[in-house]
PDB file of C-alpha atoms in Angstrom:
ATOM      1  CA  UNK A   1      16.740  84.292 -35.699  1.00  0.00           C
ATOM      2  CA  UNK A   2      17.832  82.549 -32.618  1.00  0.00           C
ATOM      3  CA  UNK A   3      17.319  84.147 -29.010  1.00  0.00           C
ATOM      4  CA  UNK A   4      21.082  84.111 -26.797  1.00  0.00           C
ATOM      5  CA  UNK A   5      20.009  80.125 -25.667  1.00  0.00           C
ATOM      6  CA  UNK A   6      19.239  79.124 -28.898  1.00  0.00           C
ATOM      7  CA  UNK A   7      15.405  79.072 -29.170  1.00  0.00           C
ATOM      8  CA  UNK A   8      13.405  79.895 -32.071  1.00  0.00           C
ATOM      9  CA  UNK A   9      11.085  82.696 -31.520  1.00  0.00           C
ATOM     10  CA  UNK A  10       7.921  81.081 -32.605  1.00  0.00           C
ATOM     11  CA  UNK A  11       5.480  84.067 -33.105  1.00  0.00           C
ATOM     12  CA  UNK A  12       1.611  83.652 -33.739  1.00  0.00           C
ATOM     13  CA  UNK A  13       2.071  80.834 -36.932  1.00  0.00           C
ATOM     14  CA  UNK A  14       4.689  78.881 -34.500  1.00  0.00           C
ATOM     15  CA  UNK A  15       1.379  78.308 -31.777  1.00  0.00           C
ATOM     16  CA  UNK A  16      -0.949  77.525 -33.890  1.00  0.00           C
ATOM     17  CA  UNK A  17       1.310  75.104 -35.590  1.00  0.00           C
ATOM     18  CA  UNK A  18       2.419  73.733 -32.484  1.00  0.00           C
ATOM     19  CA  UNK A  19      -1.878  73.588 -31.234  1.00  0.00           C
ATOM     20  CA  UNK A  20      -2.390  71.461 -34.703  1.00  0.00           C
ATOM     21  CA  UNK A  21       0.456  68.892 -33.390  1.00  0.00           C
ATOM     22  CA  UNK A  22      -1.779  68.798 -30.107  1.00  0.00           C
ATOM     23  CA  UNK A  23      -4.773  68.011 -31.807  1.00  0.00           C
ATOM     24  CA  UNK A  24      -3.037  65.160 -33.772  1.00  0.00           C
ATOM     25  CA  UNK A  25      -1.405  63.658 -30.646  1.00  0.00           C
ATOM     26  CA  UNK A  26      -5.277  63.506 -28.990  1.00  0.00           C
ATOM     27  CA  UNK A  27      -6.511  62.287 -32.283  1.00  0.00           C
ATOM     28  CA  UNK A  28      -3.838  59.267 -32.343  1.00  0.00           C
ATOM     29  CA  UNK A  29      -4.122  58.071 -28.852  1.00  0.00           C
ATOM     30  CA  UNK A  30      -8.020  58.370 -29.322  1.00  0.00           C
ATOM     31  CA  UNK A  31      -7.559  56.319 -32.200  1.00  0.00           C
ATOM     32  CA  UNK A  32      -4.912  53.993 -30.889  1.00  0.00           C
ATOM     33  CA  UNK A  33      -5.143  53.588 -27.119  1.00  0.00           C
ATOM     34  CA  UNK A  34      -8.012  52.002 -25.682  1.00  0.00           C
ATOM     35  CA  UNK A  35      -7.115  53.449 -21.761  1.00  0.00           C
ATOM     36  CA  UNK A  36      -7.213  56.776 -23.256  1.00  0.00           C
ATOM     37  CA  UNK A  37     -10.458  56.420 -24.881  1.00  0.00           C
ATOM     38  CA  UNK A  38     -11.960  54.748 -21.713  1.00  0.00           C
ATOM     39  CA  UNK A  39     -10.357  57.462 -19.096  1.00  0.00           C
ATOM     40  CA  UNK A  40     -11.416  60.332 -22.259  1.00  0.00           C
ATOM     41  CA  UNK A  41     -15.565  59.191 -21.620  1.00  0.00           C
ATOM     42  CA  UNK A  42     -14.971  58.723 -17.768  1.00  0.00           C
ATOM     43  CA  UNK A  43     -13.492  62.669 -17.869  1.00  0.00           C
ATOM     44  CA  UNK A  44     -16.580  63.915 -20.479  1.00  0.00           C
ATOM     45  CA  UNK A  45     -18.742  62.189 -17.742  1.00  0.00           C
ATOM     46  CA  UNK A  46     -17.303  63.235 -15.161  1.00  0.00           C
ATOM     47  CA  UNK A  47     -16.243  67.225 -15.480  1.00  0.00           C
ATOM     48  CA  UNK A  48     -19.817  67.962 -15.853  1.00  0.00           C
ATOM     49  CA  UNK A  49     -20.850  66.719 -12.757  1.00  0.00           C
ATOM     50  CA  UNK A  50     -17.431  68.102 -11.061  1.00  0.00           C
ATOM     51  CA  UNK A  51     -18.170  71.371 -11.830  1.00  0.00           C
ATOM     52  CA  UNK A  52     -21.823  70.461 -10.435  1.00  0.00           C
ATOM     53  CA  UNK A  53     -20.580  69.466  -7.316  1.00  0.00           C
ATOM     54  CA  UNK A  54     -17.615  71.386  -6.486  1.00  0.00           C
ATOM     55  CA  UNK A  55     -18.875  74.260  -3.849  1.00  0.00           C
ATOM     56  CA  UNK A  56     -16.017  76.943  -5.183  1.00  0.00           C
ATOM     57  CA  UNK A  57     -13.811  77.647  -7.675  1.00  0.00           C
ATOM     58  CA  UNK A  58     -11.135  75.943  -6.454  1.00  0.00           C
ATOM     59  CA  UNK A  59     -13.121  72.400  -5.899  1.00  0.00           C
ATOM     60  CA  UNK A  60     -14.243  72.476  -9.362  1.00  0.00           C
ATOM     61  CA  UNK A  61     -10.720  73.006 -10.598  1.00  0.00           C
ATOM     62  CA  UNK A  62      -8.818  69.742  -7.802  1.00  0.00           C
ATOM     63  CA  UNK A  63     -11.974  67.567  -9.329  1.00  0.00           C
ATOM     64  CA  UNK A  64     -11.571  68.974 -13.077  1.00  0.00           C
ATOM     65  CA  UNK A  65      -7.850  68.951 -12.658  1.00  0.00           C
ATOM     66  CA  UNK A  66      -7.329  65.142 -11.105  1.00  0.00           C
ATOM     67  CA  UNK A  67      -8.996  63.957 -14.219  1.00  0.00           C
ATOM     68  CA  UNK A  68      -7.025  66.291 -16.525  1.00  0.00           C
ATOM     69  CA  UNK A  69      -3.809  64.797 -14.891  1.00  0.00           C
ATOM     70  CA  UNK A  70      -4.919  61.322 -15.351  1.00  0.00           C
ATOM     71  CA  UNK A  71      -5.268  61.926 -19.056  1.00  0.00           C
ATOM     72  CA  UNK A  72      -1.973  63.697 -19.396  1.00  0.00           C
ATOM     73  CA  UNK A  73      -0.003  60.309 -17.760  1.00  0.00           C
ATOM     74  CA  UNK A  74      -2.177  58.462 -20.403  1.00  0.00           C
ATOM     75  CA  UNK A  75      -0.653  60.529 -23.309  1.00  0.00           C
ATOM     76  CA  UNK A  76       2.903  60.229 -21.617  1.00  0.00           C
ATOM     77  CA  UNK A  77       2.509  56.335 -21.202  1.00  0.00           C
ATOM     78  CA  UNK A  78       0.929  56.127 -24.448  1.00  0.00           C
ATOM     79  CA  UNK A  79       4.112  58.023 -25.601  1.00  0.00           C
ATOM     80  CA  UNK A  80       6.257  55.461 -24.368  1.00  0.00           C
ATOM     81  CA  UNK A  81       4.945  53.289 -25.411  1.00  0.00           C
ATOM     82  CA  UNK A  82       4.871  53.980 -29.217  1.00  0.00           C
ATOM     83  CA  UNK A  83       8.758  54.676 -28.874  1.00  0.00           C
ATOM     84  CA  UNK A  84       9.320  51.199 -27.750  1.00  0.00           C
ATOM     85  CA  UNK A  85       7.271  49.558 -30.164  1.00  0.00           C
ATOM     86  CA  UNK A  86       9.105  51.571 -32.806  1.00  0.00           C
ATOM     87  CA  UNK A  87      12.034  49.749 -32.264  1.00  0.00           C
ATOM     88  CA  UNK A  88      10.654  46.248 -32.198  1.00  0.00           C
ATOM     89  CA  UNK A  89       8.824  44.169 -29.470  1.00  0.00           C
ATOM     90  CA  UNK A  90      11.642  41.800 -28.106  1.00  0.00           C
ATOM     91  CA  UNK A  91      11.997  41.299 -24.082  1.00  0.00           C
ATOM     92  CA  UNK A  92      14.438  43.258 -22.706  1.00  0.00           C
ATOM     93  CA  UNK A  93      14.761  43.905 -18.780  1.00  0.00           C
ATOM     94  CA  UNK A  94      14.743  47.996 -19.491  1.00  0.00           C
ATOM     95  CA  UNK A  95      11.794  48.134 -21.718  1.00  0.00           C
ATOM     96  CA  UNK A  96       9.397  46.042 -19.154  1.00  0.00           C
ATOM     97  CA  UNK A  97      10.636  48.589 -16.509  1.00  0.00           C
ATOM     98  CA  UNK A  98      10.027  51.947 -19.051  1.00  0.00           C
ATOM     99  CA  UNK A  99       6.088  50.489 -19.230  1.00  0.00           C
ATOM    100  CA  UNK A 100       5.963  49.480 -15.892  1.00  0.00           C
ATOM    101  CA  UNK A 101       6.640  52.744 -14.647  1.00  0.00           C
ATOM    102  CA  UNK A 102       4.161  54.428 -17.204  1.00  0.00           C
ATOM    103  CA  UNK A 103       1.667  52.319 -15.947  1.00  0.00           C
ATOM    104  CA  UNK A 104       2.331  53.558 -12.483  1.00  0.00           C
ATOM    105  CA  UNK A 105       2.249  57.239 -13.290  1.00  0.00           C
ATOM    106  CA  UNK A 106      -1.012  56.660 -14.367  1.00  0.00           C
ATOM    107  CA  UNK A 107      -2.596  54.577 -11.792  1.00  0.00           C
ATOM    108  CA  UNK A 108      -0.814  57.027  -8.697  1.00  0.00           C
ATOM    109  CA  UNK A 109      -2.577  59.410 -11.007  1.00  0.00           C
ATOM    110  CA  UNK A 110      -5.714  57.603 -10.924  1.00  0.00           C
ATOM    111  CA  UNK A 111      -5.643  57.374  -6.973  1.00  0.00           C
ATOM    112  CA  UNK A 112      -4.863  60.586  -6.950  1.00  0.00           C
ATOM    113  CA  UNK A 113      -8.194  61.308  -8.332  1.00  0.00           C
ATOM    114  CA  UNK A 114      -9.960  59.112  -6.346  1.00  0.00           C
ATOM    115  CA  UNK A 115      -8.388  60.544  -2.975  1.00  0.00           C
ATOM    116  CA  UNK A 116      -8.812  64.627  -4.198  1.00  0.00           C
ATOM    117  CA  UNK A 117     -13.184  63.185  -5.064  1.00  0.00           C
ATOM    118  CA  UNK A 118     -13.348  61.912  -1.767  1.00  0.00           C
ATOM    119  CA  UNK A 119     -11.744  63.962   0.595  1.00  0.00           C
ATOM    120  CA  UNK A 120     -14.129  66.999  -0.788  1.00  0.00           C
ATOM    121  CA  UNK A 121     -16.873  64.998  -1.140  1.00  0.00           C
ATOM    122  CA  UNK A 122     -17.305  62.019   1.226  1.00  0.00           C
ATOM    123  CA  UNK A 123     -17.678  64.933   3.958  1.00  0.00           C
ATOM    124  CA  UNK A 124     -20.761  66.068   2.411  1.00  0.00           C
ATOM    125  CA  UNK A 125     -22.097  63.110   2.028  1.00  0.00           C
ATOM    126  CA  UNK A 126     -21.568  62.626   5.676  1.00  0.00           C
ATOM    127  CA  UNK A 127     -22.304  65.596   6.729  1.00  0.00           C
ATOM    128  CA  UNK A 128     -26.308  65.555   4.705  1.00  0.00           C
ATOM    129  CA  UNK A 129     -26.901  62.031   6.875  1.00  0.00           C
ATOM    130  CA  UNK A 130     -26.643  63.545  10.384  1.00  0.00           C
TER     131      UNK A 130
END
């Protein structure tokens, strides 16, 4: 039965249903999308050595969490992908634009990452040479 705004209460078989769609998605753009599989090894090589590196809790999680977000845009371009091609691969002016953009999610992602590593720690760095 539906709540007042029309959503299904989805109860403890609902999640886990909705976690096995999750683990498809990952599966497919592993499978499918060479960016994700190439940003997917850069994060397992990566987290490791964030979570070495970060000096608190909340370091570990801005160096963790830039990667995470990275791989997220990934999965959205990679989504927007696969809805285009659905529907065929001819030129059209909004199509280029929809990737385009996707692209760019990423890659502001990507410097994202690259700003939130070195701003915590290029200091250090620094800081152990003087």
């Amino acid at each position: 039965m539906a709540d007042r705004y029309g959503h299904v209460p989805r109860g403890p078989r609902g999640v886990l249903k909705a976690g096995q769609w999750s683990i498809q998605g990952l599966k497919a753009a592993w499978l499918h999308e060479s960016s994700f599989r190439l940003e997917a090894c850069a994060f397992l090589l990566l987290a490791p050595i964030a979570l070495w590196l970060g000096a608190s809790g909340i370091e570990r999680v801005l160096l963790v969490g830039s990667i995470l977000l990275v791989l997220a845009a990934e999965l959205l371009n990679s989504a927007i992908e696969a809805v285009i091609e659905r529907f065929g691969n001819q030129h059209h002016e909004l199509i280029g634009r929809a990737k385009d953009m996707g692209s760019a999610a990423v890659f502001v992602l990507l410097m994202n990452a690259l700003m939130t590593w070195s701003l915590i720690l290029l200091p250090r760095l620094f800081a152990s040479e003087g």
